Short mmCIF file of N, CA and C in Angstrom, two decimals:
data_model
loop_
_atom_site.label_atom_id
_atom_site.label_comp_id
_atom_site.label_asym_id
_atom_site.label_seq_id
_atom_site.Cartn_x
_atom_site.Cartn_y
_atom_site.Cartn_z
N UNK X 524 44.67 127.75 106.81
CA UNK X 524 44.33 127.25 105.52
C UNK X 524 45.52 126.48 104.96
N UNK X 525 45.27 125.32 104.40
CA UNK X 525 46.32 124.46 103.87
C UNK X 525 46.77 124.94 102.51
N UNK X 526 48.04 124.76 102.29
CA UNK X 526 48.62 125.15 101.01
C UNK X 526 48.43 124.04 99.99
N UNK X 527 48.09 124.37 98.78
CA UNK X 527 47.94 123.32 97.77
C UNK X 527 49.32 122.75 97.38
N UNK X 528 49.36 121.47 97.12
CA UNK X 528 50.61 120.81 96.72
C UNK X 528 50.79 121.00 95.23
N UNK X 529 51.95 121.54 94.87
CA UNK X 529 52.21 121.72 93.44
C UNK X 529 52.96 120.50 92.91
N UNK X 530 52.94 120.33 91.62
CA UNK X 530 53.60 119.19 90.99
C UNK X 530 55.11 119.24 91.19
N UNK X 531 55.72 120.39 91.26
CA UNK X 531 57.18 120.50 91.38
C UNK X 531 57.68 120.01 92.74
N UNK X 532 56.85 120.06 93.78
CA UNK X 532 57.27 119.63 95.10
C UNK X 532 56.92 118.17 95.38
N UNK X 533 56.29 117.51 94.46
CA UNK X 533 55.91 116.11 94.67
C UNK X 533 57.18 115.24 94.70
N UNK X 534 57.14 114.19 95.49
CA UNK X 534 58.30 113.29 95.59
C UNK X 534 58.46 112.51 94.29
N UNK X 535 59.71 112.31 93.88
CA UNK X 535 59.92 111.52 92.66
C UNK X 535 59.64 110.05 92.93
N UNK X 536 59.40 109.33 91.88
CA UNK X 536 59.14 107.89 91.98
C UNK X 536 60.42 107.22 92.47
N UNK X 537 60.27 106.34 93.44
CA UNK X 537 61.44 105.65 94.01
C UNK X 537 62.02 104.68 92.98
N UNK X 538 63.34 104.78 92.80
CA UNK X 538 64.03 103.93 91.84
C UNK X 538 64.84 102.88 92.57
N UNK X 539 64.99 101.75 91.96
CA UNK X 539 65.80 100.70 92.58
C UNK X 539 67.28 101.04 92.43
N UNK X 540 68.06 100.61 93.39
CA UNK X 540 69.49 100.86 93.35
C UNK X 540 70.13 99.97 92.30
N UNK X 541 70.93 100.56 91.41
CA UNK X 541 71.55 99.72 90.38
C UNK X 541 72.58 98.78 91.00
N UNK X 542 72.74 97.62 90.42
CA UNK X 542 73.72 96.66 90.91
C UNK X 542 75.11 97.13 90.48
N UNK X 543 76.11 96.88 91.33
CA UNK X 543 77.47 97.28 90.94
C UNK X 543 77.95 96.44 89.76
N UNK X 544 78.87 96.99 88.98
CA UNK X 544 79.35 96.22 87.83
C UNK X 544 80.13 94.99 88.29
N UNK X 545 80.16 93.98 87.46
CA UNK X 545 80.92 92.78 87.80
C UNK X 545 82.40 93.13 87.80
N UNK X 546 83.13 92.51 88.72
CA UNK X 546 84.55 92.79 88.84
C UNK X 546 85.31 91.91 87.85
N UNK X 547 86.11 92.55 87.04
CA UNK X 547 86.91 91.81 86.07
C UNK X 547 88.34 91.73 86.57
N UNK X 548 89.13 90.89 85.96
CA UNK X 548 90.53 90.75 86.35
C UNK X 548 91.25 92.08 86.15
N UNK X 549 92.22 92.34 87.02
CA UNK X 549 92.97 93.59 86.92
C UNK X 549 93.89 93.59 85.71
N UNK X 550 94.24 92.43 85.23
CA UNK X 550 95.10 92.32 84.06
C UNK X 550 94.49 91.30 83.11
N UNK X 551 94.52 91.63 81.84
CA UNK X 551 94.01 90.70 80.84
C UNK X 551 95.14 89.85 80.25
N UNK X 552 96.32 89.94 80.85
CA UNK X 552 97.48 89.23 80.32
C UNK X 552 97.50 87.77 80.73
N UNK X 553 96.77 87.38 81.75
CA UNK X 553 96.72 85.99 82.17
C UNK X 553 97.85 85.62 83.11
N UNK X 554 97.84 84.39 83.60
CA UNK X 554 98.85 83.94 84.57
C UNK X 554 100.26 83.93 83.97
N UNK X 555 101.24 84.11 84.84
CA UNK X 555 102.64 84.07 84.46
C UNK X 555 103.20 82.72 84.91
N UNK X 556 103.98 82.08 84.07
CA UNK X 556 104.57 80.79 84.47
C UNK X 556 105.63 81.03 85.55
N UNK X 557 105.81 80.05 86.40
CA UNK X 557 106.75 80.21 87.51
C UNK X 557 108.18 80.37 87.02
N UNK X 558 108.50 79.85 85.84
CA UNK X 558 109.84 80.01 85.28
C UNK X 558 110.13 81.44 84.86
N UNK X 559 109.10 82.24 84.63
CA UNK X 559 109.28 83.62 84.18
C UNK X 559 109.35 84.60 85.34
N UNK X 560 109.31 84.12 86.59
CA UNK X 560 109.34 84.99 87.76
C UNK X 560 110.68 84.83 88.47
N UNK X 561 111.33 85.96 88.72
CA UNK X 561 112.64 85.97 89.38
C UNK X 561 112.60 86.99 90.51
N UNK X 562 113.20 86.64 91.64
CA UNK X 562 113.35 87.58 92.75
C UNK X 562 114.81 88.02 92.80
N UNK X 563 115.02 89.33 92.76
CA UNK X 563 116.37 89.89 92.82
C UNK X 563 116.55 90.54 94.19
N UNK X 564 117.53 90.08 94.93
CA UNK X 564 117.78 90.62 96.27
C UNK X 564 118.23 92.08 96.15
N UNK X 565 117.69 92.91 97.03
CA UNK X 565 118.04 94.32 97.07
C UNK X 565 118.20 94.74 98.53
N UNK X 566 118.74 95.93 98.74
CA UNK X 566 118.97 96.38 100.12
C UNK X 566 117.69 96.81 100.82
N UNK X 567 116.69 97.27 100.08
CA UNK X 567 115.43 97.71 100.69
C UNK X 567 115.59 99.05 101.38
N UNK X 568 114.50 99.58 101.88
CA UNK X 568 114.54 100.82 102.65
C UNK X 568 114.42 100.47 104.12
N UNK X 569 114.61 101.44 104.98
CA UNK X 569 114.61 101.18 106.41
C UNK X 569 113.33 100.51 106.88
N UNK X 570 112.17 100.95 106.36
CA UNK X 570 110.90 100.37 106.79
C UNK X 570 110.40 99.25 105.88
N UNK X 571 111.13 98.95 104.82
CA UNK X 571 110.72 97.88 103.90
C UNK X 571 111.89 96.94 103.62
N UNK X 572 112.30 96.22 104.65
CA UNK X 572 113.31 95.18 104.48
C UNK X 572 114.74 95.60 104.69
N UNK X 573 115.01 96.89 104.87
CA UNK X 573 116.38 97.35 105.02
C UNK X 573 116.83 97.50 106.46
N UNK X 574 115.93 97.33 107.41
CA UNK X 574 116.27 97.47 108.82
C UNK X 574 116.95 96.22 109.36
N UNK X 575 117.17 96.20 110.67
CA UNK X 575 117.82 95.07 111.32
C UNK X 575 117.01 93.80 111.11
N UNK X 576 117.65 92.76 110.60
CA UNK X 576 116.99 91.48 110.37
C UNK X 576 116.10 91.43 109.15
N UNK X 577 116.05 92.52 108.38
CA UNK X 577 115.17 92.58 107.22
C UNK X 577 115.82 92.09 105.95
N UNK X 578 115.00 91.75 104.99
CA UNK X 578 115.45 91.32 103.66
C UNK X 578 114.48 91.90 102.64
N UNK X 579 114.95 92.14 101.42
CA UNK X 579 114.07 92.70 100.39
C UNK X 579 114.44 92.14 99.02
N UNK X 580 113.42 92.05 98.16
CA UNK X 580 113.59 91.56 96.80
C UNK X 580 112.75 92.40 95.84
N UNK X 581 113.23 92.51 94.62
CA UNK X 581 112.44 93.07 93.52
C UNK X 581 111.87 91.87 92.77
N UNK X 582 110.59 91.91 92.47
CA UNK X 582 109.93 90.82 91.75
C UNK X 582 109.91 91.17 90.26
N UNK X 583 110.49 90.30 89.45
CA UNK X 583 110.52 90.47 88.00
C UNK X 583 109.68 89.35 87.38
N UNK X 584 108.74 89.73 86.52
CA UNK X 584 107.90 88.75 85.82
C UNK X 584 107.95 89.04 84.33
N UNK X 585 108.30 88.05 83.54
CA UNK X 585 108.43 88.21 82.09
C UNK X 585 109.37 89.36 81.73
N UNK X 586 110.43 89.52 82.50
CA UNK X 586 111.43 90.55 82.22
C UNK X 586 111.06 91.95 82.66
N UNK X 587 109.90 92.14 83.28
CA UNK X 587 109.46 93.46 83.72
C UNK X 587 109.28 93.47 85.23
N UNK X 588 109.52 94.62 85.83
CA UNK X 588 109.33 94.74 87.27
C UNK X 588 107.85 94.58 87.60
N UNK X 589 107.56 93.64 88.50
CA UNK X 589 106.17 93.36 88.87
C UNK X 589 105.84 93.87 90.25
N UNK X 590 106.84 94.12 91.09
CA UNK X 590 106.59 94.61 92.44
C UNK X 590 107.77 94.36 93.35
N UNK X 591 107.50 94.41 94.66
CA UNK X 591 108.54 94.19 95.66
C UNK X 591 108.03 93.23 96.73
N UNK X 592 108.97 92.58 97.37
CA UNK X 592 108.68 91.71 98.51
C UNK X 592 109.74 92.00 99.56
N UNK X 593 109.34 91.98 100.83
CA UNK X 593 110.32 92.23 101.87
C UNK X 593 109.90 91.58 103.18
N UNK X 594 110.89 91.40 104.05
CA UNK X 594 110.67 90.87 105.39
C UNK X 594 111.17 91.90 106.38
N UNK X 595 110.32 92.27 107.32
CA UNK X 595 110.67 93.15 108.43
C UNK X 595 110.57 92.37 109.72
N UNK X 596 111.31 92.79 110.72
CA UNK X 596 111.16 92.22 112.05
C UNK X 596 110.07 93.02 112.76
N UNK X 597 109.06 92.33 113.27
CA UNK X 597 107.90 92.95 113.91
C UNK X 597 107.80 92.41 115.33
N UNK X 598 107.46 93.28 116.27
CA UNK X 598 107.31 92.87 117.66
C UNK X 598 105.85 93.05 118.06
N UNK X 599 105.19 91.97 118.44
CA UNK X 599 103.82 92.08 118.96
C UNK X 599 103.70 91.28 120.25
N UNK X 600 102.61 91.48 120.96
CA UNK X 600 102.44 90.86 122.28
C UNK X 600 102.21 89.36 122.21
N UNK X 601 101.65 88.86 121.12
CA UNK X 601 101.34 87.44 121.01
C UNK X 601 102.57 86.63 120.60
N UNK X 602 103.28 87.08 119.56
CA UNK X 602 104.38 86.31 118.98
C UNK X 602 105.77 86.82 119.34
N UNK X 603 105.86 87.96 119.97
CA UNK X 603 107.16 88.55 120.27
C UNK X 603 107.81 89.09 119.01
N UNK X 604 109.13 89.14 118.98
CA UNK X 604 109.86 89.63 117.81
C UNK X 604 109.90 88.52 116.76
N UNK X 605 109.38 88.79 115.57
CA UNK X 605 109.31 87.76 114.53
C UNK X 605 109.40 88.39 113.14
N UNK X 606 109.84 87.60 112.13
CA UNK X 606 109.90 88.11 110.76
C UNK X 606 108.51 88.13 110.13
N UNK X 607 108.20 89.24 109.46
CA UNK X 607 106.90 89.40 108.81
C UNK X 607 107.11 89.68 107.33
N UNK X 608 106.48 88.87 106.48
CA UNK X 608 106.67 88.94 105.03
C UNK X 608 105.57 89.79 104.39
N UNK X 609 105.96 90.66 103.46
CA UNK X 609 105.00 91.53 102.77
C UNK X 609 105.30 91.52 101.27
N UNK X 610 104.24 91.57 100.47
CA UNK X 610 104.38 91.64 99.02
C UNK X 610 103.52 92.79 98.51
N UNK X 611 104.09 93.59 97.61
CA UNK X 611 103.34 94.64 96.94
C UNK X 611 103.55 94.46 95.44
N UNK X 612 102.46 94.21 94.71
CA UNK X 612 102.52 94.03 93.27
C UNK X 612 101.97 95.26 92.57
N UNK X 613 102.59 95.64 91.44
CA UNK X 613 102.08 96.73 90.62
C UNK X 613 100.70 96.33 90.11
N UNK X 614 99.86 97.30 89.84
CA UNK X 614 98.48 97.03 89.43
C UNK X 614 98.39 96.06 88.23
N UNK X 615 99.18 96.24 87.16
CA UNK X 615 99.06 95.30 86.03
C UNK X 615 99.52 93.89 86.37
N UNK X 616 100.28 93.73 87.44
CA UNK X 616 100.79 92.40 87.82
C UNK X 616 99.84 91.66 88.75
N UNK X 617 98.84 92.33 89.26
CA UNK X 617 97.90 91.70 90.17
C UNK X 617 96.96 90.78 89.39
N UNK X 618 96.58 89.67 90.02
CA UNK X 618 95.67 88.74 89.38
C UNK X 618 96.33 87.82 88.37
N UNK X 619 97.67 87.77 88.36
CA UNK X 619 98.39 86.94 87.39
C UNK X 619 99.13 85.79 88.06
N UNK X 620 98.82 85.51 89.33
CA UNK X 620 99.40 84.43 90.13
C UNK X 620 100.89 84.64 90.40
N UNK X 621 101.33 85.90 90.35
CA UNK X 621 102.72 86.23 90.67
C UNK X 621 102.92 86.19 92.18
N UNK X 622 101.92 86.59 92.95
CA UNK X 622 102.03 86.60 94.41
C UNK X 622 102.27 85.21 94.98
N UNK X 623 101.66 84.19 94.39
CA UNK X 623 101.87 82.81 94.86
C UNK X 623 103.35 82.44 94.82
N UNK X 624 103.97 82.71 93.69
CA UNK X 624 105.38 82.36 93.51
C UNK X 624 106.26 83.25 94.38
N UNK X 625 105.90 84.53 94.50
CA UNK X 625 106.70 85.45 95.31
C UNK X 625 106.68 85.05 96.78
N UNK X 626 105.52 84.66 97.31
CA UNK X 626 105.46 84.18 98.69
C UNK X 626 106.36 82.96 98.86
N UNK X 627 106.22 82.01 97.96
CA UNK X 627 106.97 80.75 98.05
C UNK X 627 108.47 80.99 97.96
N UNK X 628 108.91 81.74 96.96
CA UNK X 628 110.35 81.96 96.77
C UNK X 628 110.93 82.90 97.81
N UNK X 629 110.19 83.92 98.18
CA UNK X 629 110.70 84.85 99.19
C UNK X 629 110.99 84.15 100.51
N UNK X 630 110.08 83.29 100.93
CA UNK X 630 110.30 82.55 102.18
C UNK X 630 111.45 81.55 102.02
N UNK X 631 111.52 80.89 100.87
CA UNK X 631 112.59 79.92 100.64
C UNK X 631 113.96 80.61 100.61
N UNK X 632 114.01 81.83 100.09
CA UNK X 632 115.27 82.56 100.00
C UNK X 632 115.64 83.27 101.29
N UNK X 633 114.71 83.39 102.21
CA UNK X 633 114.99 84.13 103.45
C UNK X 633 115.87 83.31 104.38
N UNK X 634 116.43 83.99 105.36
CA UNK X 634 117.29 83.33 106.34
C UNK X 634 116.50 82.68 107.46
N UNK X 635 115.18 82.85 107.47
CA UNK X 635 114.36 82.41 108.59
C UNK X 635 113.70 81.06 108.32
N UNK X 636 113.56 80.26 109.38
CA UNK X 636 112.87 78.97 109.29
C UNK X 636 111.37 79.11 109.54
N UNK X 637 110.98 80.20 110.20
CA UNK X 637 109.57 80.49 110.47
C UNK X 637 109.32 81.93 110.04
N UNK X 638 108.35 82.13 109.15
CA UNK X 638 108.03 83.47 108.64
C UNK X 638 106.53 83.69 108.79
N UNK X 639 106.16 84.87 109.27
CA UNK X 639 104.75 85.24 109.42
C UNK X 639 104.36 86.20 108.31
N UNK X 640 103.08 86.24 107.99
CA UNK X 640 102.52 87.20 107.05
C UNK X 640 101.31 87.84 107.71
N UNK X 641 101.28 89.16 107.74
CA UNK X 641 100.16 89.92 108.30
C UNK X 641 99.45 90.60 107.13
N UNK X 642 98.13 90.47 107.06
CA UNK X 642 97.36 91.09 105.98
C UNK X 642 95.95 91.40 106.47
N UNK X 643 95.27 92.28 105.74
CA UNK X 643 93.88 92.58 106.09
C UNK X 643 93.04 91.32 105.98
N UNK X 644 92.09 91.17 106.88
CA UNK X 644 91.23 89.98 106.87
C UNK X 644 90.40 89.90 105.59
N UNK X 645 90.13 91.04 104.97
CA UNK X 645 89.32 91.07 103.74
C UNK X 645 90.15 90.82 102.48
N UNK X 646 91.46 90.71 102.60
CA UNK X 646 92.33 90.55 101.43
C UNK X 646 92.40 89.07 101.03
N UNK X 647 91.39 88.63 100.30
CA UNK X 647 91.32 87.21 99.94
C UNK X 647 92.39 86.81 98.94
N UNK X 648 92.81 87.72 98.07
CA UNK X 648 93.84 87.39 97.09
C UNK X 648 95.17 87.07 97.78
N UNK X 649 95.56 87.87 98.76
CA UNK X 649 96.80 87.60 99.48
C UNK X 649 96.68 86.33 100.30
N UNK X 650 95.53 86.11 100.88
CA UNK X 650 95.33 84.90 101.67
C UNK X 650 95.49 83.65 100.80
N UNK X 651 94.85 83.65 99.63
CA UNK X 651 94.94 82.49 98.74
C UNK X 651 96.37 82.28 98.26
N UNK X 652 97.07 83.36 97.94
CA UNK X 652 98.46 83.25 97.48
C UNK X 652 99.34 82.69 98.59
N UNK X 653 99.14 83.15 99.82
CA UNK X 653 99.93 82.67 100.95
C UNK X 653 99.63 81.20 101.23
N UNK X 654 98.36 80.81 101.18
CA UNK X 654 98.00 79.41 101.40
C UNK X 654 98.62 78.51 100.34
N UNK X 655 98.64 78.98 99.11
CA UNK X 655 99.25 78.21 98.02
C UNK X 655 100.74 77.98 98.29
N UNK X 656 101.40 78.97 98.91
CA UNK X 656 102.83 78.89 99.20
C UNK X 656 103.14 78.11 100.47
N UNK X 657 102.12 77.64 101.19
CA UNK X 657 102.35 76.83 102.37
C UNK X 657 102.10 77.52 103.70
N UNK X 658 101.52 78.71 103.68
CA UNK X 658 101.19 79.41 104.92
C UNK X 658 99.91 78.81 105.51
N UNK X 659 99.80 78.85 106.83
CA UNK X 659 98.58 78.44 107.52
C UNK X 659 98.16 79.55 108.47
N UNK X 660 96.87 79.65 108.74
CA UNK X 660 96.36 80.73 109.58
C UNK X 660 96.65 80.46 111.05
N UNK X 661 97.11 81.50 111.76
CA UNK X 661 97.37 81.42 113.20
C UNK X 661 96.81 82.65 113.92
N UNK X 662 95.77 83.25 113.37
CA UNK X 662 95.18 84.46 113.94
C UNK X 662 94.58 84.16 115.31
N UNK X 663 94.81 85.06 116.28
CA UNK X 663 94.20 84.95 117.60
C UNK X 663 93.14 86.02 117.76
N UNK X 664 92.41 85.99 118.87
CA UNK X 664 91.37 86.99 119.12
C UNK X 664 91.95 88.38 119.27
N UNK X 665 93.21 88.48 119.69
CA UNK X 665 93.83 89.79 119.90
C UNK X 665 94.36 90.41 118.61
N UNK X 666 94.36 89.68 117.51
CA UNK X 666 94.88 90.19 116.24
C UNK X 666 93.80 90.95 115.49
N UNK X 667 94.14 92.16 115.04
CA UNK X 667 93.20 92.92 114.22
C UNK X 667 93.32 92.52 112.75
N UNK X 668 94.44 91.90 112.38
CA UNK X 668 94.65 91.46 111.01
C UNK X 668 94.72 89.94 110.95
N UNK X 669 94.64 89.42 109.74
CA UNK X 669 94.84 88.00 109.51
C UNK X 669 96.34 87.72 109.63
N UNK X 670 96.70 86.71 110.41
CA UNK X 670 98.10 86.34 110.58
C UNK X 670 98.27 84.90 110.12
N UNK X 671 99.26 84.69 109.25
CA UNK X 671 99.55 83.36 108.73
C UNK X 671 101.02 83.06 108.97
N UNK X 672 101.36 81.77 109.03
CA UNK X 672 102.74 81.37 109.31
C UNK X 672 103.20 80.33 108.29
N UNK X 673 104.49 80.40 107.96
CA UNK X 673 105.13 79.45 107.04
C UNK X 673 106.33 78.85 107.76
N UNK X 674 106.49 77.53 107.64
CA UNK X 674 107.61 76.82 108.25
C UNK X 674 108.47 76.22 107.14
N UNK X 675 109.77 76.34 107.28
CA UNK X 675 110.69 75.73 106.32
C UNK X 675 110.77 74.22 106.57
N UNK X 676 110.80 73.44 105.51
CA UNK X 676 110.99 72.00 105.64
C UNK X 676 109.68 71.24 105.71
N UNK X 677 109.78 69.96 106.07
CA UNK X 677 108.59 69.08 106.16
C UNK X 677 108.05 69.10 107.58
N UNK X 678 106.72 69.12 107.67
CA UNK X 678 106.08 69.18 108.98
C UNK X 678 104.89 68.25 109.01
N UNK X 679 104.59 67.76 110.21
CA UNK X 679 103.42 66.89 110.36
C UNK X 679 102.18 67.75 110.55
N UNK X 680 101.06 67.13 110.90
CA UNK X 680 99.79 67.84 110.97
C UNK X 680 99.71 68.88 112.08
N UNK X 681 100.61 68.80 113.07
CA UNK X 681 100.60 69.83 114.11
C UNK X 681 101.73 70.83 113.89
N UNK X 682 102.32 70.82 112.72
CA UNK X 682 103.37 71.76 112.33
C UNK X 682 104.59 71.69 113.23
N UNK X 683 105.03 70.49 113.50
CA UNK X 683 106.28 70.26 114.23
C UNK X 683 107.29 69.71 113.23
N UNK X 684 108.57 70.07 113.36
CA UNK X 684 109.56 69.54 112.43
C UNK X 684 109.64 68.02 112.52
N UNK X 685 109.70 67.35 111.37
CA UNK X 685 109.83 65.89 111.37
C UNK X 685 111.28 65.47 111.21
N UNK X 686 112.11 66.37 110.78
CA UNK X 686 113.53 66.06 110.61
C UNK X 686 114.36 67.25 111.00
N UNK X 687 115.67 67.07 111.07
CA UNK X 687 116.53 68.18 111.48
C UNK X 687 117.06 68.96 110.30
N UNK X 688 116.88 68.46 109.08
CA UNK X 688 117.42 69.14 107.91
C UNK X 688 116.47 70.24 107.44
N UNK X 689 117.04 71.39 107.16
CA UNK X 689 116.25 72.50 106.61
C UNK X 689 116.80 72.92 105.25
N UNK X 690 117.47 72.01 104.57
CA UNK X 690 118.05 72.32 103.27
C UNK X 690 116.94 72.50 102.23
N UNK X 691 117.19 73.39 101.28
CA UNK X 691 116.23 73.65 100.22
C UNK X 691 116.78 73.08 98.92
N UNK X 692 116.04 72.18 98.31
CA UNK X 692 116.40 71.65 97.01
C UNK X 692 115.16 71.79 96.14
N UNK X 693 114.92 73.02 95.69
CA UNK X 693 113.70 73.32 94.97
C UNK X 693 114.02 74.35 93.89
N UNK X 694 113.52 74.17 92.67
CA UNK X 694 113.82 75.14 91.61
C UNK X 694 113.25 76.52 91.90
N UNK X 695 112.27 76.63 92.78
CA UNK X 695 111.69 77.93 93.10
C UNK X 695 112.63 78.77 93.95
N UNK X 696 113.68 78.17 94.48
CA UNK X 696 114.58 78.89 95.36
C UNK X 696 115.73 79.55 94.61
N UNK X 697 115.57 79.79 93.31
CA UNK X 697 116.66 80.43 92.58
C UNK X 697 116.63 81.93 92.80
N UNK X 698 117.79 82.55 92.70
CA UNK X 698 117.91 84.00 92.88
C UNK X 698 118.91 84.54 91.89
N UNK X 699 118.69 85.74 91.43
CA UNK X 699 119.61 86.41 90.53
C UNK X 699 120.30 87.51 91.31
N UNK X 700 121.61 87.56 91.24
CA UNK X 700 122.37 88.59 91.98
C UNK X 700 123.01 89.53 90.99
#
């Protein structure tokens, strides 16, 4: 004999999945002018710019600490031993175009003529900031992350040096010691 179906065991009406909220800027303070951003050289830690061949900077925006930037030497099968640039911005400093200037100035202040940046493929903010600073994508099939490269000086369309001078004469290359 079949059991009668009671109202309490009936399936609820199917509801549509709510749409996620729109993503707003992480900071409502707006962009920071490039004149208000300063990189201060620091010793860094062993794994963040303080190791052999590494460099590190504190990023200051509008007189407040905005984050850190550093270069580590990384060894991989495709590129061998190479400098890799990383930027970490504090949450209130994200979305204020500080990363663009930090990429540009960090590379200009570094001792290297060729600098790589490794980042998650889904990190569009870092990608846009790096592209703004002159990085180009060089990711291969063997790379699990997005890899971009920056060259010091002027280069033609195949990224070969056009001159022998690598001097920097740019206001973005200032540093406070």
